Amino acid sequence: MIPPVPSTVTGVTFADPYAAAVTLVTFGALSLLVSGAGAVTYRWYFRAEIPEGVAGLLGIAIVALYLNTASLGELAGGADAALLTPEGVFFNVVALGVAAAVTPVGRYAGDRVAVDVFALTGLKDFDGELSRVVRTVGRHTAVTIPSAEEIGDVDTYEPVSSEKKAELAGKTLLFPRRLTVEELRAQLVDRIKTDYGVGYVDVDLAADGTLEYFAVGSRATGIGPTLAPGRVAVALSADPPNNATPGDMVQVWRTDPEPKRVATGELRGVAEDVATLAVDEADATKFSVEGGYRLVTLPAEPQADREFASLLRNADETLATVTVQPDSVLVDTAVGDVTAVVAAVKSADGEVQPIPPRAYRFAPTDTAYLVGRPDAIRRFEADAAAGTAPDAETTDSEEVSAAEAVDGADTPTDEGGDTDGIGDDEGSNTAEPDGRATDGAAAADPGPTRAGDEPSDGDRSGPDSR
């Protein structure tokens, strides 16, 4: 006959193994359910994984709450509670330990269920990754941002803070499934900029939404990034015209003791009687702290470079200069074949060609002035780097002396260079379709030769044809 389980657990000890086992299993299941429910609620509200400490606290607290409530109920009813007996204390400690042991399981299970369910119901982003089942049958394409250590910095832009990278790390963003790679990239960049306050995003996406490259940068603020080399910004106490606007060219005059022009600059901002000017660095030392300046607006047309800089500052594109290395794949590549916009090309002799035609082909040591997105410029830099040219054929890369080439001309060799010893003349001078010969003489590098061993004209045709 199975003994009955006590109506309360305060009197349960290990003296009754059956009752103790049933009670511990009940506590474990209760802790599992509470920690799992907490993980689901936390994921729904904060869109992030519940911390381990919070889940553990929920799982242990529900067991401790039941033990305390049951003991107080017995004390209020006038019964003798066994809460402080050694057997009761030991059992309660074991019960709390069981609750602490099962809470990680409930936390993980609840979070996985919440992620998959919320992904199917239209959640846009969360921490963690989707299960394989939801990735297969779901209506979304999931893009998971890598860890903070793997998030790169966009060149030519201010790096984002480590806290911002930690906020982005591990986030999974959901997008409609039927998007092209370019549409997915555009929505991903827009989402990260809008939701996380990032200025620039550089990504490479695979067809399945996997991030192959991810880098972020912050948008430069202030007047400094808009100043040209050799220019500085100066704030003056002056009397600017009421219709003066940023971008106007102005002259700075002193009226005491006699009218005198001090400098010419560009008006960048006006605040009451204080004007901010961009002037030459040499003119900045001409101003004094006494003030008393007057501004005269010049009838000048808006500067094209100023307008271009203001537009570029708010766009996703940026400027960069890249030098084409002699052994890069960009040598002899047309301007129209690259993804970035080539604004100008500076040749090795210093000649600058603005807006080169699409048929222009890059020469070694050309400097290209580019306008484009960071990812396009990054690919251009990789192609322009040294050592990116395709490997030459094996027959062209092997070098032998001219003397060895002449000595081996009478002995036919196969493609691998092994002497067949037959004396067959067919393989010794066989020409390839591109005009190169496959014998050792054709692959030889011209070098010092012995008297009487000079290569013939036919032997020289291999290197010359290259």
GROMACS .gro file of C-alpha atoms in nm:
model
  466
    1MET     CA    1   0.000   0.000   0.000
    2ILE     CA    2   0.137   0.345  -0.101
    3PRO     CA    3   0.159   0.578   0.198
    4PRO     CA    4  -0.027   0.908   0.165
    5VAL     CA    5   0.164   1.228   0.101
    6PRO     CA    6   0.125   1.490   0.375
    7SER     CA    7  -0.102   1.782   0.298
    8THR     CA    8   0.184   2.024   0.372
    9VAL     CA    9   0.552   1.991   0.300
   10THR     CA   10   0.692   2.139   0.617
   11GLY     CA   11   0.679   1.803   0.784
   12VAL     CA   12   0.838   1.616   0.493
   13THR     CA   13   1.190   1.488   0.552
   14PHE     CA   14   1.411   1.221   0.404
   15ALA     CA   15   1.286   0.985   0.672
   16ASP     CA   16   1.001   0.920   0.428
   17PRO     CA   17   1.182   0.872   0.091
   18TYR     CA   18   0.866   0.839  -0.117
   19ALA     CA   19   0.709   1.161   0.012
   20ALA     CA   20   1.042   1.344  -0.019
   21ALA     CA   21   1.089   1.232  -0.382
   22VAL     CA   22   0.736   1.332  -0.483
   23THR     CA   23   0.774   1.669  -0.314
   24LEU     CA   24   1.111   1.741  -0.478
   25VAL     CA   25   0.978   1.647  -0.823
   26THR     CA   26   0.682   1.878  -0.767
   27PHE     CA   27   0.911   2.162  -0.664
   28GLY     CA   28   1.131   2.103  -0.970
   29ALA     CA   29   0.834   2.110  -1.209
   30LEU     CA   30   0.700   2.425  -1.044
   31SER     CA   31   1.037   2.599  -1.071
   32LEU     CA   32   1.069   2.487  -1.435
   33LEU     CA   33   0.731   2.631  -1.528
   34VAL     CA   34   0.785   2.962  -1.349
   35SER     CA   35   1.132   3.022  -1.496
   36GLY     CA   36   1.004   2.931  -1.844
   37ALA     CA   37   0.707   3.165  -1.810
   38GLY     CA   38   0.942   3.439  -1.695
   39ALA     CA   39   1.165   3.383  -2.000
   40VAL     CA   40   0.866   3.411  -2.234
   41THR     CA   41   0.741   3.729  -2.067
   42TYR     CA   42   1.086   3.887  -2.065
   43ARG     CA   43   1.138   3.807  -2.433
   44TRP     CA   44   0.799   3.952  -2.525
   45TYR     CA   45   0.848   4.277  -2.333
   46PHE     CA   46   1.222   4.349  -2.369
   47ARG     CA   47   1.290   4.157  -2.695
   48ALA     CA   48   1.598   4.009  -2.533
   49GLU     CA   49   1.702   3.693  -2.352
   50ILE     CA   50   1.625   3.692  -1.981
   51PRO     CA   51   1.939   3.716  -1.764
   52GLU     CA   52   2.041   3.399  -1.584
   53GLY     CA   53   2.015   3.564  -1.243
   54VAL     CA   54   1.659   3.682  -1.301
   55ALA     CA   55   1.543   3.340  -1.420
   56GLY     CA   56   1.716   3.170  -1.128
   57LEU     CA   57   1.558   3.411  -0.882
   58LEU     CA   58   1.210   3.339  -1.018
   59GLY     CA   59   1.257   2.962  -1.002
   60ILE     CA   60   1.395   2.961  -0.649
   61ALA     CA   61   1.158   3.227  -0.519
   62ILE     CA   62   0.845   3.027  -0.604
   63VAL     CA   63   0.972   2.729  -0.399
   64ALA     CA   64   1.081   2.948  -0.110
   65LEU     CA   65   0.747   3.129  -0.117
   66TYR     CA   66   0.556   2.800  -0.092
   67LEU     CA   67   0.771   2.673   0.194
   68ASN     CA   68   0.731   2.994   0.393
   69THR     CA   69   0.359   3.020   0.325
   70ALA     CA   70   0.298   2.660   0.432
   71SER     CA   71   0.500   2.708   0.751
   72LEU     CA   72   0.318   3.029   0.840
   73GLY     CA   73  -0.014   2.857   0.779
   74GLU     CA   74   0.072   2.582   1.025
   75LEU     CA   75   0.190   2.832   1.284
   76ALA     CA   76  -0.126   3.037   1.246
   77GLY     CA   77  -0.335   2.723   1.292
   78GLY     CA   78  -0.164   2.639   1.620
   79ALA     CA   79   0.025   2.335   1.489
   80ASP     CA   80   0.391   2.270   1.558
   81ALA     CA   81   0.591   2.355   1.245
   82ALA     CA   82   0.901   2.150   1.180
   83LEU     CA   83   1.063   2.430   0.979
   84LEU     CA   84   1.363   2.477   1.209
   85THR     CA   85   1.436   2.115   1.289
   86PRO     CA   86   1.763   1.981   1.141
   87GLU     CA   87   1.574   1.734   0.921
   88GLY     CA   88   1.337   2.004   0.796
   89VAL     CA   89   1.617   2.252   0.730
   90PHE     CA   90   1.814   1.992   0.532
   91PHE     CA   91   1.513   1.902   0.320
   92ASN     CA   92   1.434   2.267   0.246
   93VAL     CA   93   1.793   2.334   0.140
   94VAL     CA   94   1.778   2.036  -0.097
   95ALA     CA   95   1.447   2.162  -0.236
   96LEU     CA   96   1.596   2.504  -0.309
   97GLY     CA   97   1.896   2.335  -0.471
   98VAL     CA   98   1.667   2.134  -0.700
   99ALA     CA   99   1.490   2.455  -0.798
  100ALA     CA  100   1.822   2.624  -0.876
  101ALA     CA  101   1.931   2.326  -1.087
  102VAL     CA  102   1.624   2.317  -1.312
  103THR     CA  103   1.582   2.692  -1.369
  104PRO     CA  104   1.843   2.705  -1.652
  105VAL     CA  105   1.644   2.438  -1.835
  106GLY     CA  106   1.323   2.636  -1.797
  107ARG     CA  107   1.498   2.956  -1.900
  108TYR     CA  108   1.637   2.804  -2.219
  109ALA     CA  109   1.315   2.622  -2.311
  110GLY     CA  110   1.097   2.926  -2.250
  111ASP     CA  111   1.325   3.154  -2.448
  112ARG     CA  112   1.339   2.915  -2.746
  113VAL     CA  113   0.962   2.883  -2.751
  114ALA     CA  114   0.919   3.261  -2.727
  115VAL     CA  115   1.166   3.330  -3.008
  116ASP     CA  116   1.003   3.087  -3.249
  117VAL     CA  117   0.646   3.187  -3.166
  118PHE     CA  118   0.712   3.561  -3.182
  119ALA     CA  119   0.904   3.520  -3.507
  120LEU     CA  120   0.605   3.349  -3.665
  121THR     CA  121   0.370   3.620  -3.539
  122GLY     CA  122   0.566   3.914  -3.684
  123LEU     CA  123   0.832   4.024  -3.434
  124LYS     CA  124   1.091   4.241  -3.613
  125ASP     CA  125   1.405   4.187  -3.406
  126PHE     CA  126   1.534   4.013  -3.094
  127ASP     CA  127   1.848   3.874  -2.933
  128GLY     CA  128   1.952   3.524  -3.033
  129GLU     CA  129   1.887   3.301  -3.334
  130LEU     CA  130   1.585   3.127  -3.482
  131SER     CA  131   1.548   2.752  -3.473
  132ARG     CA  132   1.602   2.556  -3.793
  133VAL     CA  133   1.232   2.471  -3.818
  134VAL     CA  134   1.124   2.835  -3.808
  135ARG     CA  135   1.394   2.931  -4.059
  136THR     CA  136   1.257   2.668  -4.295
  137VAL     CA  137   0.881   2.720  -4.267
  138GLY     CA  138   0.867   3.080  -4.144
  139ARG     CA  139   0.765   3.386  -4.341
  140HIS     CA  140   1.083   3.576  -4.263
  141THR     CA  141   1.450   3.599  -4.350
  142ALA     CA  142   1.655   3.624  -4.032
  143VAL     CA  143   1.978   3.826  -4.029
  144THR     CA  144   2.192   3.777  -3.719
  145ILE     CA  145   2.452   4.042  -3.636
  146PRO     CA  146   2.788   3.898  -3.525
  147SER     CA  147   2.957   3.949  -3.190
  148ALA     CA  148   3.101   4.284  -3.085
  149GLU     CA  149   3.455   4.165  -3.159
  150GLU     CA  150   3.359   4.077  -3.517
  151ILE     CA  151   3.186   4.410  -3.591
  152GLY     CA  152   3.431   4.621  -3.792
  153ASP     CA  153   3.476   4.995  -3.830
  154VAL     CA  154   3.399   5.174  -4.155
  155ASP     CA  155   3.708   5.342  -4.296
  156THR     CA  156   3.708   5.724  -4.317
  157TYR     CA  157   3.431   5.745  -4.053
  158GLU     CA  158   3.435   5.789  -3.679
  159PRO     CA  159   3.420   5.453  -3.498
  160VAL     CA  160   3.112   5.380  -3.290
  161SER     CA  161   3.143   5.323  -2.918
  162SER     CA  162   3.201   4.979  -2.770
  163GLU     CA  163   2.868   5.011  -2.590
  164LYS     CA  164   2.688   5.057  -2.921
  165LYS     CA  165   2.863   4.751  -3.066
  166ALA     CA  166   2.763   4.550  -2.759
  167GLU     CA  167   2.403   4.664  -2.808
  168LEU     CA  168   2.409   4.546  -3.169
  169ALA     CA  169   2.594   4.219  -3.108
  170GLY     CA  170   2.385   3.904  -3.137
  171LYS     CA  171   2.070   4.083  -3.254
  172THR     CA  172   1.854   3.891  -3.501
  173LEU     CA  173   1.651   4.108  -3.738
  174LEU     CA  174   1.356   3.967  -3.932
  175PHE     CA  175   1.264   4.072  -4.285
  176PRO     CA  176   1.011   3.948  -4.542
  177ARG     CA  177   1.128   3.633  -4.714
  178ARG     CA  178   1.072   3.737  -5.078
  179LEU     CA  179   1.331   4.013  -5.090
  180THR     CA  180   1.622   4.033  -5.329
  181VAL     CA  181   1.970   4.062  -5.181
  182GLU     CA  182   1.987   4.432  -5.264
  183GLU     CA  183   1.643   4.501  -5.114
  184LEU     CA  184   1.737   4.303  -4.804
  185ARG     CA  185   2.058   4.500  -4.772
  186ALA     CA  186   1.875   4.834  -4.805
  187GLN     CA  187   1.618   4.741  -4.540
  188LEU     CA  188   1.888   4.608  -4.306
  189VAL     CA  189   2.092   4.927  -4.332
  190ASP     CA  190   1.783   5.144  -4.282
  191ARG     CA  191   1.670   4.938  -3.979
  192ILE     CA  192   2.008   4.960  -3.806
  193LYS     CA  193   2.035   5.334  -3.870
  194THR     CA  194   1.684   5.403  -3.746
  195ASP     CA  195   1.660   5.167  -3.448
  196TYR     CA  196   2.014   5.191  -3.315
  197GLY     CA  197   2.127   5.540  -3.415
  198VAL     CA  198   2.421   5.428  -3.630
  199GLY     CA  199   2.542   5.675  -3.892
  200TYR     CA  200   2.687   5.438  -4.155
  201VAL     CA  201   2.656   5.065  -4.216
  202ASP     CA  202   2.873   4.856  -4.449
  203VAL     CA  203   2.746   4.501  -4.508
  204ASP     CA  204   2.795   4.211  -4.745
  205LEU     CA  205   2.501   3.970  -4.755
  206ALA     CA  206   2.476   3.617  -4.889
  207ALA     CA  207   2.164   3.498  -5.070
  208ASP     CA  208   2.031   3.327  -4.754
  209GLY     CA  209   2.071   3.640  -4.542
  210THR     CA  210   2.402   3.542  -4.382
  211LEU     CA  211   2.628   3.836  -4.303
  212GLU     CA  212   2.964   3.794  -4.473
  213TYR     CA  213   3.092   4.135  -4.362
  214PHE     CA  214   2.952   4.387  -4.114
  215ALA     CA  215   3.097   4.723  -4.014
  216VAL     CA  216   2.949   5.040  -3.869
  217GLY     CA  217   3.059   5.402  -3.833
  218SER     CA  218   2.922   5.714  -3.672
  219ARG     CA  219   2.827   6.027  -3.861
  220ALA     CA  220   3.074   6.305  -3.802
  221THR     CA  221   2.920   6.609  -3.634
  222GLY     CA  222   3.031   6.968  -3.600
  223ILE     CA  223   3.195   7.210  -3.838
  224GLY     CA  224   3.539   7.047  -3.838
  225PRO     CA  225   3.473   6.773  -4.095
  226THR     CA  226   3.350   7.033  -4.347
  227LEU     CA  227   3.663   7.248  -4.336
  228ALA     CA  228   3.906   7.217  -4.624
  229PRO     CA  229   4.278   7.172  -4.557
  230GLY     CA  230   4.438   7.502  -4.460
  231ARG     CA  231   4.108   7.647  -4.337
  232VAL     CA  232   3.997   7.716  -3.979
  233ALA     CA  233   3.673   7.829  -3.815
  234VAL     CA  234   3.667   8.155  -3.619
  235ALA     CA  235   3.385   8.305  -3.411
  236LEU     CA  236   3.368   8.685  -3.423
  237SER     CA  237   3.163   8.941  -3.240
  238ALA     CA  238   3.039   9.136  -3.539
  239ASP     CA  239   2.727   9.284  -3.691
  240PRO     CA  240   2.626   9.040  -3.966
  241PRO     CA  241   2.359   9.149  -4.215
  242ASN     CA  242   2.011   9.032  -4.129
  243ASN     CA  243   1.978   8.842  -4.456
  244ALA     CA  244   2.318   8.669  -4.438
  245THR     CA  245   2.299   8.291  -4.462
  246PRO     CA  246   2.558   8.014  -4.424
  247GLY     CA  247   2.763   7.980  -4.740
  248ASP     CA  248   2.784   8.353  -4.819
  249MET     CA  249   3.128   8.496  -4.889
  250VAL     CA  250   3.198   8.792  -4.658
  251GLN     CA  251   3.472   9.043  -4.595
  252VAL     CA  252   3.574   9.126  -4.238
  253TRP     CA  253   3.646   9.497  -4.179
  254ARG     CA  254   3.771   9.697  -3.882
  255THR     CA  255   3.633  10.049  -3.840
  256ASP     CA  256   3.863  10.178  -3.566
  257PRO     CA  257   4.078  10.379  -3.604
  258GLU     CA  258   4.014  10.371  -3.979
  259PRO     CA  259   3.834  10.129  -4.211
  260LYS     CA  260   4.058   9.835  -4.298
  261ARG     CA  261   3.985   9.497  -4.449
  262VAL     CA  262   4.116   9.216  -4.229
  263ALA     CA  263   4.025   8.896  -4.412
  264THR     CA  264   3.783   8.728  -4.647
  265GLY     CA  265   3.599   8.414  -4.547
  266GLU     CA  266   3.285   8.207  -4.571
  267LEU     CA  267   2.997   8.256  -4.332
  268ARG     CA  268   2.910   7.930  -4.158
  269GLY     CA  269   2.664   8.038  -3.888
  270VAL     CA  270   2.505   8.335  -3.712
  271ALA     CA  271   2.386   8.358  -3.350
  272GLU     CA  272   2.265   8.709  -3.262
  273ASP     CA  273   2.577   8.929  -3.301
  274VAL     CA  274   2.825   8.638  -3.320
  275ALA     CA  275   2.925   8.506  -3.660
  276THR     CA  276   3.124   8.191  -3.734
  277LEU     CA  277   3.354   8.221  -4.035
  278ALA     CA  278   3.574   7.978  -4.224
  279VAL     CA  279   3.895   8.161  -4.315
  280ASP     CA  280   4.246   8.077  -4.424
  281GLU     CA  281   4.472   7.955  -4.148
  282ALA     CA  282   4.709   8.248  -4.203
  283ASP     CA  283   4.426   8.501  -4.158
  284ALA     CA  284   4.317   8.357  -3.823
  285THR     CA  285   4.602   8.535  -3.642
  286LYS     CA  286   4.488   8.878  -3.767
  287PHE     CA  287   4.184   8.890  -3.538
  288SER     CA  288   4.197   9.044  -3.190
  289VAL     CA  289   3.986   8.986  -2.882
  290GLU     CA  290   3.871   9.347  -2.879
  291GLY     CA  291   3.610   9.288  -3.148
  292GLY     CA  292   3.458   9.578  -3.333
  293TYR     CA  293   3.433   9.402  -3.669
  294ARG     CA  294   3.191   9.459  -3.953
  295LEU     CA  295   3.091   9.206  -4.218
  296VAL     CA  296   3.034   9.290  -4.583
  297THR     CA  297   2.853   9.030  -4.792
  298LEU     CA  298   3.002   8.973  -5.137
  299PRO     CA  299   2.783   8.915  -5.445
  300ALA     CA  300   2.932   8.571  -5.508
  301GLU     CA  301   2.757   8.268  -5.650
  302PRO     CA  302   2.723   7.960  -5.427
  303GLN     CA  303   3.037   7.751  -5.437
  304ALA     CA  304   3.000   7.415  -5.605
  305ASP     CA  305   3.244   7.245  -5.370
  306ARG     CA  306   3.054   7.379  -5.067
  307GLU     CA  307   2.723   7.248  -5.199
  308PHE     CA  308   2.880   6.915  -5.285
  309ALA     CA  309   3.029   6.883  -4.936
  310SER     CA  310   2.695   6.960  -4.770
  311LEU     CA  311   2.517   6.701  -4.984
  312LEU     CA  312   2.785   6.438  -4.930
  313ARG     CA  313   2.775   6.487  -4.556
  314ASN     CA  314   2.414   6.370  -4.538
  315ALA     CA  315   2.445   6.090  -4.795
  316ASP     CA  316   2.554   5.729  -4.760
  317GLU     CA  317   2.837   5.784  -5.007
  318THR     CA  318   3.184   5.902  -4.914
  319LEU     CA  319   3.507   6.014  -5.081
  320ALA     CA  320   3.829   5.814  -5.102
  321THR     CA  321   4.154   5.808  -5.297
  322VAL     CA  322   4.302   5.472  -5.395
  323THR     CA  323   4.628   5.400  -5.579
  324VAL     CA  324   4.626   5.113  -5.827
  325GLN     CA  325   4.924   4.887  -5.758
  326PRO     CA  326   5.120   4.753  -6.058
  327ASP     CA  327   5.030   4.386  -5.996
  328SER     CA  328   4.663   4.433  -5.903
  329VAL     CA  329   4.362   4.308  -6.096
  330LEU     CA  330   4.252   4.665  -6.173
  331VAL     CA  331   4.540   4.721  -6.414
  332ASP     CA  332   4.391   4.755  -6.765
  333THR     CA  333   4.036   4.750  -6.618
  334ALA     CA  334   3.790   5.002  -6.761
  335VAL     CA  335   3.635   5.270  -6.542
  336GLY     CA  336   3.288   5.152  -6.639
  337ASP     CA  337   3.357   4.806  -6.496
  338VAL     CA  338   3.398   4.919  -6.133
  339THR     CA  339   3.106   4.973  -5.894
  340ALA     CA  340   3.228   5.298  -5.738
  341VAL     CA  341   3.198   5.632  -5.917
  342VAL     CA  342   3.540   5.747  -6.041
  343ALA     CA  343   3.537   6.126  -6.013
  344ALA     CA  344   3.894   6.174  -6.135
  345VAL     CA  345   4.212   5.984  -6.214
  346LYS     CA  346   4.565   6.108  -6.149
  347SER     CA  347   4.827   5.935  -6.362
  348ALA     CA  348   5.183   5.855  -6.261
  349ASP     CA  349   5.315   6.170  -6.434
  350GLY     CA  350   5.083   6.393  -6.228
  351GLU     CA  351   4.821   6.463  -6.492
  352VAL     CA  352   4.467   6.476  -6.349
  353GLN     CA  353   4.177   6.371  -6.569
  354PRO     CA  354   3.841   6.475  -6.417
  355ILE     CA  355   3.541   6.253  -6.485
  356PRO     CA  356   3.727   6.004  -6.703
  357PRO     CA  357   3.532   5.828  -6.981
  358ARG     CA  358   3.395   5.483  -6.907
  359ALA     CA  359   3.637   5.332  -7.157
  360TYR     CA  360   3.942   5.468  -6.972
  361ARG     CA  361   4.161   5.183  -6.845
  362PHE     CA  362   4.358   5.204  -6.524
  363ALA     CA  363   4.735   5.201  -6.554
  364PRO     CA  364   4.981   5.101  -6.281
  365THR     CA  365   5.026   5.365  -6.006
  366ASP     CA  366   4.713   5.555  -6.117
  367THR     CA  367   4.537   5.730  -5.829
  368ALA     CA  368   4.159   5.709  -5.846
  369TYR     CA  369   3.934   5.959  -5.669
  370LEU     CA  370   3.618   5.768  -5.579
  371VAL     CA  371   3.266   5.857  -5.469
  372GLY     CA  372   3.058   5.565  -5.348
  373ARG     CA  373   2.924   5.362  -5.063
  374PRO     CA  374   3.177   5.223  -4.817
  375ASP     CA  375   3.126   4.867  -4.943
  376ALA     CA  376   3.198   4.967  -5.305
  377ILE     CA  377   3.511   5.156  -5.202
  378ARG     CA  378   3.623   4.864  -4.987
  379ARG     CA  379   3.597   4.626  -5.283
  380PHE     CA  380   3.784   4.872  -5.505
  381GLU     CA  381   4.064   4.897  -5.246
  382ALA     CA  382   4.087   4.519  -5.227
  383ASP     CA  383   4.113   4.491  -5.605
  384ALA     CA  384   4.369   4.772  -5.624
  385ALA     CA  385   4.594   4.619  -5.359
  386ALA     CA  386   4.923   4.458  -5.456
  387GLY     CA  387   4.933   4.084  -5.508
  388THR     CA  388   4.571   4.048  -5.619
  389ALA     CA  389   4.646   3.966  -5.982
  390PRO     CA  390   4.563   3.609  -6.091
  391ASP     CA  391   4.844   3.357  -6.064
  392ALA     CA  392   5.030   3.298  -6.386
  393GLU     CA  393   5.033   2.957  -6.549
  394THR     CA  394   5.279   2.705  -6.422
  395THR     CA  395   5.478   2.714  -6.744
  396ASP     CA  396   5.520   3.089  -6.709
  397SER     CA  397   5.610   3.087  -6.339
  398GLU     CA  398   5.894   2.839  -6.359
  399GLU     CA  399   6.229   3.001  -6.420
  400VAL     CA  400   6.531   2.825  -6.569
  401SER     CA  401   6.855   2.966  -6.691
  402ALA     CA  402   6.905   3.033  -7.060
  403ALA     CA  403   7.187   2.781  -7.071
  404GLU     CA  404   6.963   2.507  -6.933
  405ALA     CA  405   6.695   2.605  -7.183
  406VAL     CA  406   6.934   2.568  -7.475
  407ASP     CA  407   7.076   2.244  -7.343
  408GLY     CA  408   6.726   2.105  -7.300
  409ALA     CA  409   6.604   2.215  -7.641
  410ASP     CA  410   6.744   1.899  -7.805
  411THR     CA  411   6.576   1.673  -7.549
  412PRO     CA  412   6.195   1.676  -7.562
  413THR     CA  413   6.014   1.712  -7.230
  414ASP     CA  414   5.653   1.662  -7.135
  415GLU     CA  415   5.431   1.919  -6.962
  416GLY     CA  416   5.562   1.828  -6.620
  417GLY     CA  417   5.919   1.884  -6.735
  418ASP     CA  418   6.027   1.515  -6.715
  419THR     CA  419   6.258   1.394  -6.993
  420ASP     CA  420   6.103   1.114  -7.190
  421GLY     CA  421   6.437   1.010  -7.341
  422ILE     CA  422   6.283   0.906  -7.673
  423GLY     CA  423   6.412   1.189  -7.889
  424ASP     CA  424   6.069   1.273  -8.031
  425ASP     CA  425   6.067   1.621  -8.185
  426GLU     CA  426   5.689   1.675  -8.171
  427GLY     CA  427   5.665   1.802  -7.814
  428SER     CA  428   5.968   2.029  -7.821
  429ASN     CA  429   5.822   2.319  -8.019
  430THR     CA  430   5.446   2.278  -7.989
  431ALA     CA  431   5.276   2.620  -7.970
  432GLU     CA  432   4.973   2.696  -7.754
  433PRO     CA  433   4.672   2.886  -7.897
  434ASP     CA  434   4.789   3.207  -7.732
  435GLY     CA  435   5.119   3.198  -7.914
  436ARG     CA  436   5.334   3.063  -7.630
  437ALA     CA  437   5.556   2.762  -7.666
  438THR     CA  438   5.550   2.481  -7.413
  439ASP     CA  439   5.914   2.383  -7.428
  440GLY     CA  440   6.168   2.485  -7.168
  441ALA     CA  441   6.318   2.754  -7.388
  442ALA     CA  442   5.987   2.936  -7.416
  443ALA     CA  443   5.939   2.940  -7.040
  444ALA     CA  444   6.290   3.061  -6.973
  445ASP     CA  445   6.364   3.403  -6.832
  446PRO     CA  446   6.622   3.586  -7.041
  447GLY     CA  447   6.946   3.588  -6.848
  448PRO     CA  448   7.321   3.570  -6.890
  449THR     CA  449   7.423   3.320  -7.158
  450ARG     CA  450   7.744   3.145  -7.245
  451ALA     CA  451   7.918   3.203  -7.576
  452GLY     CA  452   7.758   2.992  -7.841
  453ASP     CA  453   7.454   2.918  -7.626
  454GLU     CA  454   7.246   3.223  -7.721
  455PRO     CA  455   6.876   3.138  -7.766
  456SER     CA  456   6.743   3.148  -8.116
  457ASP     CA  457   6.472   3.388  -8.231
  458GLY     CA  458   6.215   3.116  -8.193
  459ASP     CA  459   6.323   3.063  -7.834
  460ARG     CA  460   6.282   3.431  -7.758
  461SER     CA  461   5.926   3.434  -7.885
  462GLY     CA  462   5.785   3.300  -7.557
  463PRO     CA  463   5.887   3.588  -7.330
  464ASP     CA  464   5.826   3.846  -7.602
  465SER     CA  465   5.475   3.721  -7.663
  466ARG     CA  466   5.388   3.773  -7.303
   0.00000   0.00000   0.00000
